Amino acid sequence: MRKIALFLTITLPVFNPELKRERKKAEKKDNLKEVAQICNCIGELLVKYGRCHEAKEEHEKELAISEALEDTIGSAVACRKIGECYCGMDQYDKALQFQQRHLELMPGGKQNIVKASKQAEEAFCKSLTACENLKQEVKNVEYMEMKARLYLNLGLVFDGRGDTRQCAEYMKKAITISEQHHLYSDLYRCQYSLATMYQRNNNFSQALRFLESALKSALKLKDKYLESDVYVQKLLSEKNIGSQYVLTYKSLNVLTYESLNVLTYESLNVLTLI
């Protein structure tokens, strides 16, 4: 085990600096296509070592360059990779958004999305049936965890279709199960996903309600990244309803650089520090 840990520690720095040197050379030559390809390689390598946050940043650079070059396929690949990074970070609502962009950019566009959405719905419904069959064979908490996650996934499928009623119905089922069985990680994901669905549909009062619940779950999990995401989304929702959002300095300390990147100067105008 120690040998494996040592191997991981040694090999990651060996590849990364080499690739970064190659990227600098490509940047000096103004070879943006090669720069994007190297960003892709670095991102893939980082994912293998579980460094999804850093990998996402590399693929975001890849996406920005591909869009500047009007490289549709390159943009599609980058969106898929960003979606995979968000999956690795358990941020499934964001993952779904990027996977949809990936499908839209690929040849076939909307047909790809409709087909993938239908296949996903069928797969999750079959999994629910399989889950019921396993009820007597697994621990109750494991059964409930599987069920909650499947309801969340179905909610995300309907969110992708723009069916807010069905989306909310499935996600609320997942929330009920997660609350009853103290599955706080799943509970947070459900609350946050439902809140962002309401945000996209301009229902900011409901969004704020579920963001407040998500914040309580994040505090129980003691995860500053999750807290940070909630504070930023609350700020953006308050901006849209024209309210002044009060944030304590203690809360500000948990805001990550990544979360702050989504804020605009306009958004910060609604922020009051106490």
PDB file of C-alpha atoms in Angstrom, residues 23-247:
ATOM      1  CA  ARG A  23       1.726  23.960 -23.167  1.00  0.00           C
ATOM      2  CA  LYS A  24       3.929  27.010 -22.651  1.00  0.00           C
ATOM      3  CA  LYS A  25       5.806  26.204 -25.866  1.00  0.00           C
ATOM      4  CA  ALA A  26       2.515  25.895 -27.757  1.00  0.00           C
ATOM      5  CA  GLU A  27       1.301  29.191 -26.262  1.00  0.00           C
ATOM      6  CA  LYS A  28       4.488  30.958 -27.405  1.00  0.00           C
ATOM      7  CA  LYS A  29       3.932  29.606 -30.924  1.00  0.00           C
ATOM      8  CA  ASP A  30       0.284  30.722 -30.699  1.00  0.00           C
ATOM      9  CA  ASN A  31      -0.759  27.143 -31.481  1.00  0.00           C
ATOM     10  CA  LEU A  32      -4.086  27.268 -29.642  1.00  0.00           C
ATOM     11  CA  LYS A  33      -5.292  23.927 -30.984  1.00  0.00           C
ATOM     12  CA  GLU A  34      -2.317  22.196 -29.345  1.00  0.00           C
ATOM     13  CA  VAL A  35      -2.831  24.190 -26.132  1.00  0.00           C
ATOM     14  CA  ALA A  36      -6.419  22.886 -25.942  1.00  0.00           C
ATOM     15  CA  GLN A  37      -5.243  19.304 -26.525  1.00  0.00           C
ATOM     16  CA  ILE A  38      -2.654  19.597 -23.743  1.00  0.00           C
ATOM     17  CA  CYS A  39      -5.289  21.021 -21.367  1.00  0.00           C
ATOM     18  CA  ASN A  40      -7.371  17.949 -22.184  1.00  0.00           C
ATOM     19  CA  CYS A  41      -4.441  15.620 -21.372  1.00  0.00           C
ATOM     20  CA  ILE A  42      -3.669  17.374 -18.076  1.00  0.00           C
ATOM     21  CA  GLY A  43      -7.349  17.273 -17.115  1.00  0.00           C
ATOM     22  CA  GLU A  44      -7.631  13.550 -17.858  1.00  0.00           C
ATOM     23  CA  LEU A  45      -4.512  12.849 -15.809  1.00  0.00           C
ATOM     24  CA  LEU A  46      -5.775  14.856 -12.832  1.00  0.00           C
ATOM     25  CA  VAL A  47      -9.116  12.995 -12.878  1.00  0.00           C
ATOM     26  CA  LYS A  48      -7.279   9.664 -12.621  1.00  0.00           C
ATOM     27  CA  TYR A  49      -5.775  10.872  -9.348  1.00  0.00           C
ATOM     28  CA  GLY A  50      -9.115  12.120  -8.019  1.00  0.00           C
ATOM     29  CA  ARG A  51      -8.235  15.812  -8.423  1.00  0.00           C
ATOM     30  CA  CYS A  52     -11.546  16.722 -10.056  1.00  0.00           C
ATOM     31  CA  HIS A  53     -11.534  20.434  -9.112  1.00  0.00           C
ATOM     32  CA  GLU A  54      -8.185  20.998 -10.844  1.00  0.00           C
ATOM     33  CA  ALA A  55      -9.179  18.789 -13.772  1.00  0.00           C
ATOM     34  CA  LYS A  56     -12.335  20.841 -14.290  1.00  0.00           C
ATOM     35  CA  GLU A  57     -10.267  24.034 -14.491  1.00  0.00           C
ATOM     36  CA  GLU A  58      -8.086  22.483 -17.210  1.00  0.00           C
ATOM     37  CA  HIS A  59     -11.113  21.378 -19.227  1.00  0.00           C
ATOM     38  CA  GLU A  60     -12.669  24.841 -18.796  1.00  0.00           C
ATOM     39  CA  LYS A  61      -9.530  26.304 -20.409  1.00  0.00           C
ATOM     40  CA  GLU A  62      -9.889  23.699 -23.157  1.00  0.00           C
ATOM     41  CA  LEU A  63     -13.517  24.752 -23.684  1.00  0.00           C
ATOM     42  CA  ALA A  64     -12.686  28.480 -23.809  1.00  0.00           C
ATOM     43  CA  ILE A  65      -9.987  27.900 -26.450  1.00  0.00           C
ATOM     44  CA  SER A  66     -12.180  25.550 -28.503  1.00  0.00           C
ATOM     45  CA  GLU A  67     -14.991  28.112 -28.504  1.00  0.00           C
ATOM     46  CA  ALA A  68     -12.571  30.866 -29.551  1.00  0.00           C
ATOM     47  CA  LEU A  69     -11.376  28.646 -32.418  1.00  0.00           C
ATOM     48  CA  GLU A  70     -15.016  27.816 -33.290  1.00  0.00           C
ATOM     49  CA  ASP A  71     -14.090  24.150 -32.904  1.00  0.00           C
ATOM     50  CA  THR A  72     -17.495  22.540 -32.300  1.00  0.00           C
ATOM     51  CA  ILE A  73     -16.211  19.006 -31.726  1.00  0.00           C
ATOM     52  CA  GLY A  74     -13.463  20.285 -29.407  1.00  0.00           C
ATOM     53  CA  SER A  75     -16.074  22.253 -27.438  1.00  0.00           C
ATOM     54  CA  ALA A  76     -18.301  19.171 -27.213  1.00  0.00           C
ATOM     55  CA  VAL A  77     -15.441  17.040 -25.870  1.00  0.00           C
ATOM     56  CA  ALA A  78     -14.530  19.709 -23.292  1.00  0.00           C
ATOM     57  CA  CYS A  79     -18.166  19.948 -22.138  1.00  0.00           C
ATOM     58  CA  ARG A  80     -18.302  16.175 -21.698  1.00  0.00           C
ATOM     59  CA  LYS A  81     -15.094  16.218 -19.652  1.00  0.00           C
ATOM     60  CA  ILE A  82     -16.337  19.093 -17.463  1.00  0.00           C
ATOM     61  CA  GLY A  83     -19.552  17.144 -16.886  1.00  0.00           C
ATOM     62  CA  GLU A  84     -17.537  14.099 -15.829  1.00  0.00           C
ATOM     63  CA  CYS A  85     -15.543  16.253 -13.387  1.00  0.00           C
ATOM     64  CA  TYR A  86     -18.762  17.554 -11.830  1.00  0.00           C
ATOM     65  CA  CYS A  87     -19.937  13.936 -11.478  1.00  0.00           C
ATOM     66  CA  GLY A  88     -16.715  13.177  -9.626  1.00  0.00           C
ATOM     67  CA  MET A  89     -17.484  16.129  -7.346  1.00  0.00           C
ATOM     68  CA  ASP A  90     -21.063  14.848  -6.745  1.00  0.00           C
ATOM     69  CA  GLN A  91     -22.527  17.968  -8.393  1.00  0.00           C
ATOM     70  CA  TYR A  92     -24.938  16.142 -10.659  1.00  0.00           C
ATOM     71  CA  ASP A  93     -27.112  19.089 -11.680  1.00  0.00           C
ATOM     72  CA  LYS A  94     -24.072  20.888 -13.123  1.00  0.00           C
ATOM     73  CA  ALA A  95     -22.846  17.643 -14.655  1.00  0.00           C
ATOM     74  CA  LEU A  96     -26.168  17.236 -16.446  1.00  0.00           C
ATOM     75  CA  GLN A  97     -26.003  20.766 -17.872  1.00  0.00           C
ATOM     76  CA  PHE A  98     -22.590  20.140 -19.421  1.00  0.00           C
ATOM     77  CA  GLN A  99     -23.535  16.695 -20.712  1.00  0.00           C
ATOM     78  CA  GLN A 100     -26.537  18.284 -22.429  1.00  0.00           C
ATOM     79  CA  ARG A 101     -24.270  20.896 -24.007  1.00  0.00           C
ATOM     80  CA  HIS A 102     -22.013  18.072 -25.162  1.00  0.00           C
ATOM     81  CA  LEU A 103     -24.943  16.300 -26.836  1.00  0.00           C
ATOM     82  CA  GLU A 104     -26.199  19.550 -28.405  1.00  0.00           C
ATOM     83  CA  LEU A 105     -22.808  20.267 -29.955  1.00  0.00           C
ATOM     84  CA  MET A 106     -22.318  16.780 -31.365  1.00  0.00           C
ATOM     85  CA  PRO A 107     -23.723  15.908 -34.812  1.00  0.00           C
ATOM     86  CA  GLY A 108     -27.394  15.044 -34.352  1.00  0.00           C
ATOM     87  CA  GLY A 109     -27.913  17.688 -31.657  1.00  0.00           C
ATOM     88  CA  LYS A 110     -31.470  17.544 -30.313  1.00  0.00           C
ATOM     89  CA  GLN A 111     -32.020  13.962 -31.472  1.00  0.00           C
ATOM     90  CA  ASN A 112     -29.077  12.911 -29.279  1.00  0.00           C
ATOM     91  CA  ILE A 113     -30.601  14.641 -26.245  1.00  0.00           C
ATOM     92  CA  VAL A 114     -34.082  13.153 -26.712  1.00  0.00           C
ATOM     93  CA  LYS A 115     -32.663   9.658 -27.220  1.00  0.00           C
ATOM     94  CA  ALA A 116     -30.256   9.903 -24.263  1.00  0.00           C
ATOM     95  CA  SER A 117     -32.997  11.302 -22.015  1.00  0.00           C
ATOM     96  CA  LYS A 118     -35.382   8.466 -22.866  1.00  0.00           C
ATOM     97  CA  GLN A 119     -32.672   5.847 -22.344  1.00  0.00           C
ATOM     98  CA  ALA A 120     -31.747   7.386 -18.981  1.00  0.00           C
ATOM     99  CA  GLU A 121     -35.377   7.400 -17.813  1.00  0.00           C
ATOM    100  CA  GLU A 122     -35.834   3.746 -18.804  1.00  0.00           C
ATOM    101  CA  ALA A 123     -32.571   2.737 -17.107  1.00  0.00           C
ATOM    102  CA  PHE A 124     -33.446   4.481 -13.825  1.00  0.00           C
ATOM    103  CA  CYS A 125     -36.983   3.030 -13.811  1.00  0.00           C
ATOM    104  CA  LYS A 126     -35.542  -0.471 -14.313  1.00  0.00           C
ATOM    105  CA  SER A 127     -33.080   0.227 -11.504  1.00  0.00           C
ATOM    106  CA  LEU A 128     -35.975   1.189  -9.203  1.00  0.00           C
ATOM    107  CA  THR A 129     -37.587  -2.185  -9.907  1.00  0.00           C
ATOM    108  CA  ALA A 130     -34.270  -3.946  -9.250  1.00  0.00           C
ATOM    109  CA  CYS A 131     -33.904  -1.917  -6.054  1.00  0.00           C
ATOM    110  CA  GLU A 132     -37.285  -3.201  -4.813  1.00  0.00           C
ATOM    111  CA  ASN A 133     -36.199  -6.774  -5.533  1.00  0.00           C
ATOM    112  CA  LEU A 134     -33.080  -6.239  -3.408  1.00  0.00           C
ATOM    113  CA  LYS A 135     -35.019  -4.826  -0.460  1.00  0.00           C
ATOM    114  CA  GLN A 136     -34.809  -8.008   1.613  1.00  0.00           C
ATOM    115  CA  GLU A 137     -31.161  -8.675   0.742  1.00  0.00           C
ATOM    116  CA  VAL A 138     -29.506  -5.399   1.765  1.00  0.00           C
ATOM    117  CA  LYS A 139     -29.511  -3.227   4.869  1.00  0.00           C
ATOM    118  CA  ASN A 140     -32.453  -0.833   5.056  1.00  0.00           C
ATOM    119  CA  VAL A 141     -30.219   2.259   4.971  1.00  0.00           C
ATOM    120  CA  GLU A 142     -28.506   0.985   1.799  1.00  0.00           C
ATOM    121  CA  TYR A 143     -31.877   0.291   0.189  1.00  0.00           C
ATOM    122  CA  MET A 144     -33.123   3.786   1.055  1.00  0.00           C
ATOM    123  CA  GLU A 145     -29.887   5.368  -0.182  1.00  0.00           C
ATOM    124  CA  MET A 146     -30.235   3.617  -3.560  1.00  0.00           C
ATOM    125  CA  LYS A 147     -33.885   4.626  -3.811  1.00  0.00           C
ATOM    126  CA  ALA A 148     -33.190   8.284  -2.957  1.00  0.00           C
ATOM    127  CA  ARG A 149     -30.408   8.496  -5.536  1.00  0.00           C
ATOM    128  CA  LEU A 150     -32.562   6.936  -8.246  1.00  0.00           C
ATOM    129  CA  TYR A 151     -35.360   9.430  -7.543  1.00  0.00           C
ATOM    130  CA  LEU A 152     -32.803  12.252  -7.714  1.00  0.00           C
ATOM    131  CA  ASN A 153     -31.490  10.946 -11.039  1.00  0.00           C
ATOM    132  CA  LEU A 154     -35.014  10.741 -12.446  1.00  0.00           C
ATOM    133  CA  GLY A 155     -35.593  14.295 -11.250  1.00  0.00           C
ATOM    134  CA  LEU A 156     -32.481  15.425 -13.107  1.00  0.00           C
ATOM    135  CA  VAL A 157     -33.676  13.672 -16.276  1.00  0.00           C
ATOM    136  CA  PHE A 158     -36.979  15.578 -16.177  1.00  0.00           C
ATOM    137  CA  ASP A 159     -35.131  18.784 -15.298  1.00  0.00           C
ATOM    138  CA  GLY A 160     -33.151  18.326 -18.499  1.00  0.00           C
ATOM    139  CA  ARG A 161     -36.419  18.051 -20.430  1.00  0.00           C
ATOM    140  CA  GLY A 162     -37.765  21.208 -18.824  1.00  0.00           C
ATOM    141  CA  ASP A 163     -40.551  19.288 -17.055  1.00  0.00           C
ATOM    142  CA  THR A 164     -40.461  21.143 -13.733  1.00  0.00           C
ATOM    143  CA  ARG A 165     -43.500  19.373 -12.239  1.00  0.00           C
ATOM    144  CA  GLN A 166     -42.107  15.859 -12.678  1.00  0.00           C
ATOM    145  CA  CYS A 167     -38.623  17.025 -11.710  1.00  0.00           C
ATOM    146  CA  ALA A 168     -39.875  18.518  -8.424  1.00  0.00           C
ATOM    147  CA  GLU A 169     -42.021  15.450  -7.712  1.00  0.00           C
ATOM    148  CA  TYR A 170     -39.093  13.022  -7.961  1.00  0.00           C
ATOM    149  CA  MET A 171     -36.649  15.267  -6.121  1.00  0.00           C
ATOM    150  CA  LYS A 172     -39.083  15.821  -3.252  1.00  0.00           C
ATOM    151  CA  LYS A 173     -39.470  12.037  -2.924  1.00  0.00           C
ATOM    152  CA  ALA A 174     -35.678  11.796  -2.703  1.00  0.00           C
ATOM    153  CA  ILE A 175     -35.590  14.588  -0.103  1.00  0.00           C
ATOM    154  CA  THR A 176     -38.215  12.857   2.073  1.00  0.00           C
ATOM    155  CA  ILE A 177     -36.274   9.576   2.066  1.00  0.00           C
ATOM    156  CA  SER A 178     -32.938  11.309   2.740  1.00  0.00           C
ATOM    157  CA  GLU A 179     -34.384  13.322   5.645  1.00  0.00           C
ATOM    158  CA  GLN A 180     -36.035  10.305   7.260  1.00  0.00           C
ATOM    159  CA  HIS A 181     -32.846   8.233   7.115  1.00  0.00           C
ATOM    160  CA  HIS A 182     -30.317  11.016   7.834  1.00  0.00           C
ATOM    161  CA  LEU A 183     -28.581  10.686   4.450  1.00  0.00           C
ATOM    162  CA  TYR A 184     -27.183  14.201   4.595  1.00  0.00           C
ATOM    163  CA  SER A 185     -24.900  13.988   1.568  1.00  0.00           C
ATOM    164  CA  ASP A 186     -27.787  12.816  -0.638  1.00  0.00           C
ATOM    165  CA  LEU A 187     -30.117  15.278   1.058  1.00  0.00           C
ATOM    166  CA  TYR A 188     -27.812  18.171   0.196  1.00  0.00           C
ATOM    167  CA  ARG A 189     -27.584  17.105  -3.454  1.00  0.00           C
ATOM    168  CA  CYS A 190     -31.375  16.856  -3.733  1.00  0.00           C
ATOM    169  CA  GLN A 191     -32.016  20.205  -2.051  1.00  0.00           C
ATOM    170  CA  TYR A 192     -29.342  22.002  -4.065  1.00  0.00           C
ATOM    171  CA  SER A 193     -30.465  20.438  -7.364  1.00  0.00           C
ATOM    172  CA  LEU A 194     -34.095  21.349  -6.735  1.00  0.00           C
ATOM    173  CA  ALA A 195     -33.103  24.899  -5.790  1.00  0.00           C
ATOM    174  CA  THR A 196     -31.109  25.413  -8.987  1.00  0.00           C
ATOM    175  CA  MET A 197     -34.007  23.994 -11.035  1.00  0.00           C
ATOM    176  CA  TYR A 198     -36.296  26.621  -9.493  1.00  0.00           C
ATOM    177  CA  GLN A 199     -33.667  29.294 -10.182  1.00  0.00           C
ATOM    178  CA  ARG A 200     -33.508  28.421 -13.879  1.00  0.00           C
ATOM    179  CA  ASN A 201     -37.300  28.717 -14.013  1.00  0.00           C
ATOM    180  CA  ASN A 202     -37.289  32.112 -12.233  1.00  0.00           C
ATOM    181  CA  ASN A 203     -39.059  30.790  -9.129  1.00  0.00           C
ATOM    182  CA  PHE A 204     -36.618  32.474  -6.760  1.00  0.00           C
ATOM    183  CA  SER A 205     -38.718  32.258  -3.585  1.00  0.00           C
ATOM    184  CA  GLN A 206     -38.800  28.446  -3.869  1.00  0.00           C
ATOM    185  CA  ALA A 207     -35.121  28.430  -4.834  1.00  0.00           C
ATOM    186  CA  LEU A 208     -34.234  30.341  -1.660  1.00  0.00           C
ATOM    187  CA  ARG A 209     -36.348  27.988   0.442  1.00  0.00           C
ATOM    188  CA  PHE A 210     -34.431  24.929  -0.730  1.00  0.00           C
ATOM    189  CA  LEU A 211     -31.070  26.724  -0.654  1.00  0.00           C
ATOM    190  CA  GLU A 212     -31.678  27.471   3.024  1.00  0.00           C
ATOM    191  CA  SER A 213     -32.328  23.758   3.592  1.00  0.00           C
ATOM    192  CA  ALA A 214     -29.234  22.843   1.558  1.00  0.00           C
ATOM    193  CA  LEU A 215     -27.146  25.168   3.722  1.00  0.00           C
ATOM    194  CA  LYS A 216     -28.278  23.340   6.880  1.00  0.00           C
ATOM    195  CA  SER A 217     -27.257  20.036   5.293  1.00  0.00           C
ATOM    196  CA  ALA A 218     -23.878  21.452   4.233  1.00  0.00           C
ATOM    197  CA  LEU A 219     -23.245  22.671   7.787  1.00  0.00           C
ATOM    198  CA  LYS A 220     -24.025  19.199   9.142  1.00  0.00           C
ATOM    199  CA  LEU A 221     -21.581  17.726   6.628  1.00  0.00           C
ATOM    200  CA  LYS A 222     -18.952  20.364   7.598  1.00  0.00           C
ATOM    201  CA  ASP A 223     -18.063  20.852   3.936  1.00  0.00           C
ATOM    202  CA  LYS A 224     -16.908  24.389   3.103  1.00  0.00           C
ATOM    203  CA  TYR A 225     -17.161  23.800  -0.659  1.00  0.00           C
ATOM    204  CA  LEU A 226     -20.838  22.914  -0.360  1.00  0.00           C
ATOM    205  CA  GLU A 227     -21.457  25.876   1.959  1.00  0.00           C
ATOM    206  CA  SER A 228     -19.696  28.165  -0.485  1.00  0.00           C
ATOM    207  CA  ASP A 229     -21.839  27.036  -3.417  1.00  0.00           C
ATOM    208  CA  VAL A 230     -25.030  27.636  -1.433  1.00  0.00           C
ATOM    209  CA  TYR A 231     -24.021  31.135  -0.313  1.00  0.00           C
ATOM    210  CA  VAL A 232     -23.253  32.147  -3.892  1.00  0.00           C
ATOM    211  CA  GLN A 233     -26.544  30.766  -5.248  1.00  0.00           C
ATOM    212  CA  LYS A 234     -28.450  32.534  -2.462  1.00  0.00           C
ATOM    213  CA  LEU A 235     -26.741  35.761  -3.404  1.00  0.00           C
ATOM    214  CA  LEU A 236     -27.678  35.337  -7.072  1.00  0.00           C
ATOM    215  CA  SER A 237     -31.303  34.536  -6.186  1.00  0.00           C
ATOM    216  CA  GLU A 238     -31.561  37.586  -3.937  1.00  0.00           C
ATOM    217  CA  LYS A 239     -30.191  39.705  -6.780  1.00  0.00           C
ATOM    218  CA  ASN A 240     -32.927  38.465  -9.098  1.00  0.00           C
ATOM    219  CA  ILE A 241     -35.734  39.366  -6.693  1.00  0.00           C
ATOM    220  CA  GLY A 242     -34.140  42.721  -5.884  1.00  0.00           C
ATOM    221  CA  SER A 243     -33.432  41.969  -2.231  1.00  0.00           C
ATOM    222  CA  GLN A 244     -30.375  42.808  -0.159  1.00  0.00           C
ATOM    223  CA  TYR A 245     -28.545  39.686   0.959  1.00  0.00           C
ATOM    224  CA  VAL A 246     -26.923  39.778   4.391  1.00  0.00           C
ATOM    225  CA  LEU A 247     -23.741  37.737   4.743  1.00  0.00           C
TER     226      LEU A 247
END
